[in-house]
Amino acid sequence: MYGNDFSAPNGAPDDASGGLLGEVEAAEAELRAAAARGRCVGPAPDEDLAAYFTEVVDAEQKIEPRDWMPDAYRRTLIRQIAQHAHSEIIGMQPEGNWISRAPSLKRKAILLAKVQDEAGHGLYLYAAAETLGISRDELVQLLLDGRQKYSSIFNYPTLSWADVGAIGWLVDGAAIVNQVPLCRCSYGPYARAMIRVCKEESFHQRQGYEILHTLAHGTPAQQAMAQDAVDRWWYPSLAMFGPPDGDSTHSAQSMAWKIKRFSNDDLRQRFVDMCVQQAGILGLRIPDEDLRWNDERQAYDYTQPDYDELMQVISGNGPCNRERMAHRRAAHADGNWVREAAAAYAAKRAGQKETVAA
Ligand SMILES: [Fe+2]
Ligand SMILES: [Fe+2]
């Protein structure tokens, strides 16, 4: 369990991610077991490479960078992993906005560490994408040119301190529900990166939950601030699972390749069911008049997010799209001297080694 410094009253789950952390640990054990029984020898000289690929995927083993893979599989993974990496990096902005205004030294230290974790996630993921034969420089350029996307959620503004809590609870929470199944993705480097990322995301969710719990049990003004943040972040968080299954273009093939394990709607439902119980413990209301338990489905009925709004935000017209990209471009340009200095230092070191060797 992570974050045992905080025990919520009234039977709150020990693991605020609703048992998902246990699934991450199970995926990690599975990964080790698959490696132990692994078919490490690779395909026989006369074996069909495509058949070998399918056999490895069907056997729940991992495709590794050295293995043959269909071009479309490689392209899908590059697109997905890069989009994920970009989201981690751009996602530092809305919360970074509150580092200088966190209400105490402790809150500031926690938020700094969290935002720094997100930078780390971006770097693991760029490294995982690089194993597919594309460089981090190219990927960053694709983001800066607007040819690759990042998660639409980070185009919403953070208006109050409670937004930091709502992002942790809902946005990191939705991220975990999305990402836990990716710990069992068929591509080894992505699966391994996701195991590390999910363990940290679980901690992020817990810190957001704890911020909201504190506010929700504070003064009437603090309670109102917490409720307002949940009201604004609820539907954008539901939209993080993507379009409804009927409109999801990439899903079927990704399922067959075992990149994706559950449909967008299944994951969204899981998230809703997880949040309802936790909102009750927080004493906050989920802003959905039609939210109710459905005995037949053994799940909550809920109002879908506004998918037209999602499409608008994805196409660049969200409240903060321009601001986020302008900030990223400026940060990239400001960091140019660091990249130049690192390259010059590496060249100098290489020169020294050559001299010693000569
Ligand atoms: Fe992250
Ligand atoms: Fe996170």
Short mmCIF file of C-alpha atoms and ligand atoms in Angstrom, two decimals:
data_model
loop_
_atom_site.label_atom_id
_atom_site.label_comp_id
_atom_site.label_asym_id
_atom_site.label_seq_id
_atom_site.Cartn_x
_atom_site.Cartn_y
_atom_site.Cartn_z
CA MET A 1 0.00 0.00 0.00
CA TYR A 2 1.19 3.50 -0.78
CA GLY A 3 0.67 6.60 1.29
CA ASN A 4 -0.13 5.02 4.65
CA ASP A 5 0.40 8.38 6.36
CA PHE A 6 -3.26 9.10 5.71
CA SER A 7 -6.08 6.97 6.95
CA ALA A 8 -9.47 8.21 5.94
CA PRO A 9 -12.30 7.59 8.41
CA ASN A 10 -15.49 5.61 7.84
CA GLY A 11 -14.10 2.67 5.99
CA ALA A 12 -12.31 4.45 3.15
CA PRO A 13 -10.34 2.00 1.04
CA ASP A 14 -6.72 1.60 2.11
CA ASP A 15 -5.78 1.82 -1.51
CA ALA A 16 -7.69 4.86 -2.79
CA SER A 17 -7.43 3.50 -6.32
CA GLY A 18 -9.96 0.82 -5.40
CA GLY A 19 -7.70 -2.24 -5.54
CA LEU A 20 -6.04 -1.27 -8.80
CA LEU A 21 -2.63 -1.30 -7.21
CA GLY A 22 -3.06 -5.01 -6.54
CA GLU A 23 -3.63 -5.48 -10.26
CA VAL A 24 -0.38 -3.64 -11.02
CA GLU A 25 1.47 -5.98 -8.71
CA ALA A 26 -0.22 -9.01 -10.31
CA ALA A 27 0.81 -7.73 -13.77
CA GLU A 28 4.38 -7.37 -12.55
CA ALA A 29 4.40 -10.97 -11.28
CA GLU A 30 2.91 -12.15 -14.58
CA LEU A 31 5.58 -10.28 -16.52
CA ARG A 32 8.31 -12.03 -14.53
CA ALA A 33 6.66 -15.42 -14.99
CA ALA A 34 6.33 -14.84 -18.75
CA ALA A 35 10.01 -13.91 -18.94
CA ALA A 36 10.97 -17.04 -16.97
CA ARG A 37 9.12 -19.42 -19.29
CA GLY A 38 9.98 -17.18 -22.27
CA ARG A 39 10.49 -18.41 -25.74
CA CYS A 40 13.81 -16.60 -25.88
CA VAL A 41 15.19 -18.49 -28.84
CA GLY A 42 13.30 -16.43 -31.40
CA PRO A 43 11.82 -17.82 -34.60
CA ALA A 44 13.40 -20.80 -36.35
CA PRO A 45 15.23 -19.89 -39.61
CA ASP A 46 12.40 -21.22 -41.78
CA GLU A 47 9.59 -19.89 -39.57
CA ASP A 48 7.14 -17.27 -40.74
CA LEU A 49 7.87 -14.08 -38.73
CA ALA A 50 4.24 -13.02 -38.67
CA ALA A 51 3.24 -16.42 -37.28
CA TYR A 52 5.92 -16.11 -34.61
CA PHE A 53 4.65 -12.64 -33.65
CA THR A 54 1.08 -13.94 -33.30
CA GLU A 55 2.25 -16.91 -31.27
CA VAL A 56 4.14 -14.69 -28.82
CA VAL A 57 1.16 -12.32 -28.43
CA ASP A 58 -1.33 -15.17 -28.02
CA ALA A 59 0.89 -16.83 -25.41
CA GLU A 60 0.76 -13.62 -23.32
CA GLN A 61 4.47 -13.17 -23.74
CA LYS A 62 6.12 -9.90 -24.67
CA ILE A 63 7.22 -8.53 -27.99
CA GLU A 64 10.64 -6.96 -27.48
CA PRO A 65 12.44 -4.31 -29.58
CA ARG A 66 14.61 -6.93 -31.33
CA ASP A 67 11.56 -8.92 -32.49
CA TRP A 68 9.89 -8.64 -35.85
CA MET A 69 6.55 -6.85 -35.64
CA PRO A 70 3.96 -5.68 -38.18
CA ASP A 71 4.53 -2.08 -39.32
CA ALA A 72 1.05 -1.10 -38.21
CA TYR A 73 1.73 -2.48 -34.70
CA ARG A 74 4.91 -0.41 -34.52
CA ARG A 75 3.13 2.73 -35.78
CA THR A 76 0.23 2.27 -33.36
CA LEU A 77 2.59 1.91 -30.43
CA ILE A 78 4.70 4.91 -31.44
CA ARG A 79 1.54 7.05 -31.71
CA GLN A 80 0.10 5.81 -28.42
CA ILE A 81 3.30 5.91 -26.35
CA ALA A 82 4.29 9.32 -27.74
CA GLN A 83 0.85 10.75 -27.00
CA HIS A 84 1.13 9.36 -23.51
CA ALA A 85 4.62 10.85 -23.04
CA HIS A 86 3.49 14.26 -24.33
CA SER A 87 0.52 14.15 -21.92
CA GLU A 88 2.82 13.59 -18.95
CA ILE A 89 4.96 16.57 -19.96
CA ILE A 90 2.14 18.99 -20.82
CA GLY A 91 0.28 17.72 -17.74
CA MET A 92 2.92 19.34 -15.55
CA GLN A 93 1.60 22.79 -16.48
CA PRO A 94 -1.84 22.97 -14.86
CA GLU A 95 -0.50 21.80 -11.49
CA GLY A 96 2.83 23.57 -11.82
CA ASN A 97 0.70 26.70 -11.85
CA TRP A 98 -0.01 26.13 -8.13
CA ILE A 99 3.49 25.27 -6.85
CA SER A 100 4.24 28.86 -5.86
CA ARG A 101 0.81 29.23 -4.23
CA ALA A 102 0.47 25.94 -2.34
CA PRO A 103 -1.01 26.72 1.09
CA SER A 104 1.82 25.26 3.22
CA LEU A 105 5.42 24.10 3.00
CA LYS A 106 4.25 20.47 3.22
CA ARG A 107 1.72 20.93 0.40
CA LYS A 108 4.35 22.64 -1.71
CA ALA A 109 6.91 19.86 -1.21
CA ILE A 110 4.31 17.21 -2.10
CA LEU A 111 3.16 19.05 -5.22
CA LEU A 112 6.74 19.66 -6.37
CA ALA A 113 7.48 15.95 -6.01
CA LYS A 114 4.30 15.02 -7.88
CA VAL A 115 4.99 17.34 -10.81
CA GLN A 116 8.53 16.01 -10.93
CA ASP A 117 7.15 12.44 -11.06
CA GLU A 118 5.16 13.44 -14.15
CA ALA A 119 8.38 14.61 -15.83
CA GLY A 120 9.88 11.21 -14.98
CA HIS A 121 6.87 9.44 -16.52
CA GLY A 122 7.36 11.45 -19.70
CA LEU A 123 10.99 10.38 -19.84
CA TYR A 124 10.29 6.66 -19.25
CA LEU A 125 7.75 6.81 -22.02
CA TYR A 126 9.93 8.66 -24.53
CA ALA A 127 12.59 6.02 -23.80
CA ALA A 128 10.02 3.24 -24.42
CA ALA A 129 9.01 4.88 -27.73
CA GLU A 130 12.66 5.16 -28.77
CA THR A 131 12.96 1.35 -28.65
CA LEU A 132 10.59 1.34 -31.65
CA GLY A 133 13.07 3.20 -33.82
CA ILE A 134 12.13 6.86 -33.46
CA SER A 135 14.15 9.45 -31.54
CA ARG A 136 12.97 11.61 -28.67
CA ASP A 137 13.95 14.71 -30.69
CA GLU A 138 11.65 13.64 -33.50
CA LEU A 139 8.79 12.97 -31.09
CA VAL A 140 9.19 16.33 -29.36
CA GLN A 141 9.21 18.02 -32.75
CA LEU A 142 5.98 16.24 -33.72
CA LEU A 143 4.36 17.63 -30.58
CA LEU A 144 5.69 21.14 -31.15
CA ASP A 145 4.47 21.07 -34.77
CA GLY A 146 1.01 19.98 -33.60
CA ARG A 147 1.26 16.69 -35.50
CA GLN A 148 0.95 14.58 -32.37
CA LYS A 149 -1.57 15.14 -29.58
CA TYR A 150 -1.64 15.00 -25.81
CA SER A 151 -4.56 14.25 -23.50
CA SER A 152 -7.36 16.79 -23.85
CA ILE A 153 -7.76 17.02 -20.06
CA PHE A 154 -4.71 19.27 -19.72
CA ASN A 155 -6.38 22.00 -21.75
CA TYR A 156 -8.60 22.94 -18.81
CA PRO A 157 -7.52 25.66 -16.35
CA THR A 158 -6.71 25.21 -12.65
CA LEU A 159 -8.70 27.99 -11.00
CA SER A 160 -8.28 27.22 -7.29
CA TRP A 161 -6.11 25.17 -4.92
CA ALA A 162 -8.91 22.59 -4.77
CA ASP A 163 -8.27 21.89 -8.47
CA VAL A 164 -4.96 20.32 -7.46
CA GLY A 165 -6.97 17.93 -5.28
CA ALA A 166 -9.53 17.26 -8.01
CA ILE A 167 -6.79 16.58 -10.57
CA GLY A 168 -5.12 14.09 -8.23
CA TRP A 169 -8.35 12.29 -7.35
CA LEU A 170 -10.11 12.36 -10.73
CA VAL A 171 -7.47 12.91 -13.43
CA ASP A 172 -4.76 10.70 -11.93
CA GLY A 173 -7.56 8.32 -10.92
CA ALA A 174 -8.83 8.08 -14.51
CA ALA A 175 -5.24 7.74 -15.70
CA ILE A 176 -4.71 4.72 -13.43
CA VAL A 177 -7.92 3.02 -14.56
CA ASN A 178 -6.77 3.53 -18.16
CA GLN A 179 -3.19 2.50 -17.54
CA VAL A 180 -3.42 -0.51 -15.23
CA PRO A 181 -4.46 -2.77 -18.14
CA LEU A 182 -1.48 -1.39 -20.10
CA CYS A 183 0.81 -3.05 -17.53
CA ARG A 184 -0.15 -6.23 -19.43
CA CYS A 185 0.39 -4.71 -22.89
CA SER A 186 2.03 -7.07 -25.39
CA TYR A 187 4.95 -4.70 -26.00
CA GLY A 188 7.52 -5.33 -23.24
CA PRO A 189 9.10 -1.86 -22.84
CA TYR A 190 5.67 -0.19 -22.62
CA ALA A 191 4.34 -2.76 -20.13
CA ARG A 192 7.39 -2.35 -17.90
CA ALA A 193 7.21 1.46 -18.03
CA MET A 194 3.51 1.32 -17.12
CA ILE A 195 4.16 -0.78 -14.02
CA ARG A 196 6.46 1.90 -12.66
CA VAL A 197 4.17 4.72 -13.73
CA CYS A 198 1.03 3.16 -12.21
CA LYS A 199 2.67 2.70 -8.82
CA GLU A 200 3.41 6.42 -8.76
CA GLU A 201 0.00 7.37 -10.17
CA SER A 202 -1.63 5.51 -7.31
CA PHE A 203 0.25 7.75 -4.91
CA HIS A 204 -0.80 10.82 -6.93
CA GLN A 205 -4.42 9.84 -6.72
CA ARG A 206 -4.13 9.41 -3.01
CA GLN A 207 -2.59 12.85 -2.49
CA GLY A 208 -5.43 14.47 -4.45
CA TYR A 209 -7.97 12.52 -2.44
CA GLU A 210 -6.34 13.67 0.79
CA ILE A 211 -6.37 17.35 -0.30
CA LEU A 212 -10.09 17.12 -1.12
CA HIS A 213 -10.80 15.26 2.10
CA THR A 214 -9.13 18.04 4.11
CA LEU A 215 -11.02 20.78 2.25
CA ALA A 216 -14.34 18.93 2.39
CA HIS A 217 -13.99 18.71 6.17
CA GLY A 218 -12.88 22.35 6.53
CA THR A 219 -14.76 25.65 6.58
CA PRO A 220 -17.89 26.18 4.45
CA ALA A 221 -15.74 28.20 1.99
CA GLN A 222 -13.26 25.31 1.70
CA GLN A 223 -16.09 22.81 1.21
CA ALA A 224 -17.55 25.00 -1.53
CA MET A 225 -14.14 25.27 -3.20
CA ALA A 226 -13.74 21.48 -3.19
CA GLN A 227 -17.24 20.93 -4.59
CA ASP A 228 -16.69 23.55 -7.30
CA ALA A 229 -13.47 21.81 -8.39
CA VAL A 230 -15.20 18.40 -8.56
CA ASP A 231 -18.09 19.97 -10.52
CA ARG A 232 -15.67 21.32 -13.14
CA TRP A 233 -13.36 18.29 -13.42
CA TRP A 234 -15.91 15.44 -13.37
CA TYR A 235 -17.03 15.41 -17.00
CA PRO A 236 -13.62 16.21 -18.56
CA SER A 237 -12.28 13.26 -16.50
CA LEU A 238 -14.97 10.95 -17.92
CA ALA A 239 -13.98 12.16 -21.39
CA MET A 240 -10.39 10.99 -20.74
CA PHE A 241 -11.51 7.45 -21.65
CA GLY A 242 -12.07 8.61 -25.21
CA PRO A 243 -15.09 8.43 -27.49
CA PRO A 244 -17.83 5.83 -26.91
CA ASP A 245 -17.00 2.34 -28.16
CA GLY A 246 -19.07 2.71 -31.33
CA ASP A 247 -16.98 5.72 -32.43
CA SER A 248 -13.57 4.49 -31.31
CA THR A 249 -11.48 4.00 -34.44
CA HIS A 250 -8.40 2.22 -33.13
CA SER A 251 -9.93 -0.15 -30.59
CA ALA A 252 -10.57 -3.48 -32.33
CA GLN A 253 -7.09 -3.90 -33.79
CA SER A 254 -5.42 -2.76 -30.55
CA MET A 255 -7.47 -5.36 -28.65
CA ALA A 256 -6.38 -8.11 -31.05
CA TRP A 257 -2.74 -7.09 -30.58
CA LYS A 258 -3.23 -7.06 -26.79
CA ILE A 259 -2.15 -3.46 -26.57
CA LYS A 260 -5.59 -2.57 -25.27
CA ARG A 261 -7.49 -4.95 -22.96
CA PHE A 262 -10.81 -3.23 -22.24
CA SER A 263 -13.05 -0.95 -24.23
CA ASN A 264 -13.33 2.80 -23.54
CA ASP A 265 -16.86 2.38 -22.15
CA ASP A 266 -15.88 -0.50 -19.86
CA LEU A 267 -13.04 1.53 -18.38
CA ARG A 268 -15.25 4.60 -18.00
CA GLN A 269 -17.82 2.50 -16.14
CA ARG A 270 -15.17 1.13 -13.83
CA PHE A 271 -14.01 4.66 -13.04
CA VAL A 272 -17.54 5.87 -12.27
CA ASP A 273 -18.22 2.91 -9.96
CA MET A 274 -14.94 3.51 -8.15
CA CYS A 275 -15.57 7.24 -7.68
CA VAL A 276 -19.13 7.03 -6.36
CA GLN A 277 -18.08 5.24 -3.20
CA GLN A 278 -15.09 7.54 -2.67
CA ALA A 279 -17.17 10.71 -3.21
CA GLY A 280 -19.46 9.48 -0.43
CA ILE A 281 -16.51 9.18 1.95
CA LEU A 282 -15.21 12.60 0.91
CA GLY A 283 -18.63 14.12 1.49
CA LEU A 284 -18.65 15.59 -2.02
CA ARG A 285 -21.35 15.29 -4.63
CA ILE A 286 -20.78 13.96 -8.13
CA PRO A 287 -22.49 16.51 -10.41
CA ASP A 288 -24.86 14.07 -12.11
CA GLU A 289 -28.59 14.09 -11.29
CA ASP A 290 -29.05 10.78 -13.12
CA LEU A 291 -26.36 8.87 -11.28
CA ARG A 292 -27.97 5.79 -9.73
CA TRP A 293 -27.23 2.14 -9.03
CA ASN A 294 -28.54 -0.27 -11.64
CA ASP A 295 -29.21 -3.61 -9.99
CA GLU A 296 -29.49 -5.47 -13.24
CA ARG A 297 -26.14 -4.27 -14.58
CA GLN A 298 -24.51 -4.23 -11.12
CA ALA A 299 -23.07 -0.83 -12.02
CA TYR A 300 -24.03 2.84 -11.83
CA ASP A 301 -26.01 4.50 -14.59
CA TYR A 302 -24.51 7.90 -15.31
CA THR A 303 -24.62 10.82 -17.73
CA GLN A 304 -22.12 10.64 -20.55
CA PRO A 305 -19.64 13.51 -20.97
CA ASP A 306 -20.14 15.96 -23.81
CA TYR A 307 -18.27 14.28 -26.67
CA ASP A 308 -18.72 17.31 -28.96
CA GLU A 309 -16.80 19.32 -26.39
CA LEU A 310 -14.14 16.57 -26.30
CA MET A 311 -13.76 16.78 -30.10
CA GLN A 312 -13.49 20.56 -29.89
CA VAL A 313 -10.74 20.34 -27.27
CA ILE A 314 -8.90 17.63 -29.22
CA SER A 315 -9.00 19.80 -32.33
CA GLY A 316 -7.28 22.66 -30.50
CA ASN A 317 -10.19 24.75 -29.26
CA GLY A 318 -10.18 23.98 -25.53
CA PRO A 319 -9.84 26.77 -22.97
CA CYS A 320 -6.03 26.46 -22.66
CA ASN A 321 -4.74 24.67 -25.81
CA ARG A 322 -2.88 27.69 -27.16
CA GLU A 323 -1.45 28.65 -23.80
CA ARG A 324 -0.17 25.10 -23.12
CA MET A 325 1.58 24.81 -26.48
CA ALA A 326 3.02 28.34 -26.31
CA HIS A 327 4.46 27.53 -22.89
CA ARG A 328 5.93 24.22 -24.11
CA ARG A 329 7.51 25.85 -27.17
CA ALA A 330 9.03 28.60 -25.01
CA ALA A 331 10.35 26.03 -22.50
CA HIS A 332 11.87 24.00 -25.34
CA ALA A 333 13.56 27.09 -26.81
CA ASP A 334 14.80 28.17 -23.35
CA GLY A 335 16.33 24.73 -22.86
CA ASN A 336 18.29 24.83 -26.10
CA TRP A 337 21.52 25.94 -24.44
CA VAL A 338 21.35 22.91 -22.11
CA ARG A 339 21.05 20.52 -25.06
CA GLU A 340 23.90 22.29 -26.87
CA ALA A 341 26.10 22.21 -23.77
CA ALA A 342 25.36 18.50 -23.18
CA ALA A 343 26.19 17.67 -26.81
CA ALA A 344 29.43 19.71 -26.66
CA TYR A 345 30.43 17.98 -23.41
CA ALA A 346 29.70 14.53 -24.87
CA ALA A 347 31.77 15.37 -27.97
CA LYS A 348 34.65 16.58 -25.80
CA ARG A 349 34.55 13.39 -23.68
CA ALA A 350 34.51 11.23 -26.81
CA GLY A 351 37.55 13.16 -28.11
CA GLN A 352 39.41 12.59 -24.82
CA LYS A 353 38.70 8.86 -24.94
CA GLU A 354 40.05 8.67 -28.48
CA THR A 355 43.24 10.47 -27.41
CA VAL A 356 43.73 8.05 -24.49
CA ALA A 357 43.12 5.06 -26.73
CA ALA A 358 45.59 6.28 -29.37
FE FE B 1 1.97 10.55 -14.75
FE FE B 2 0.13 11.50 -12.05
#
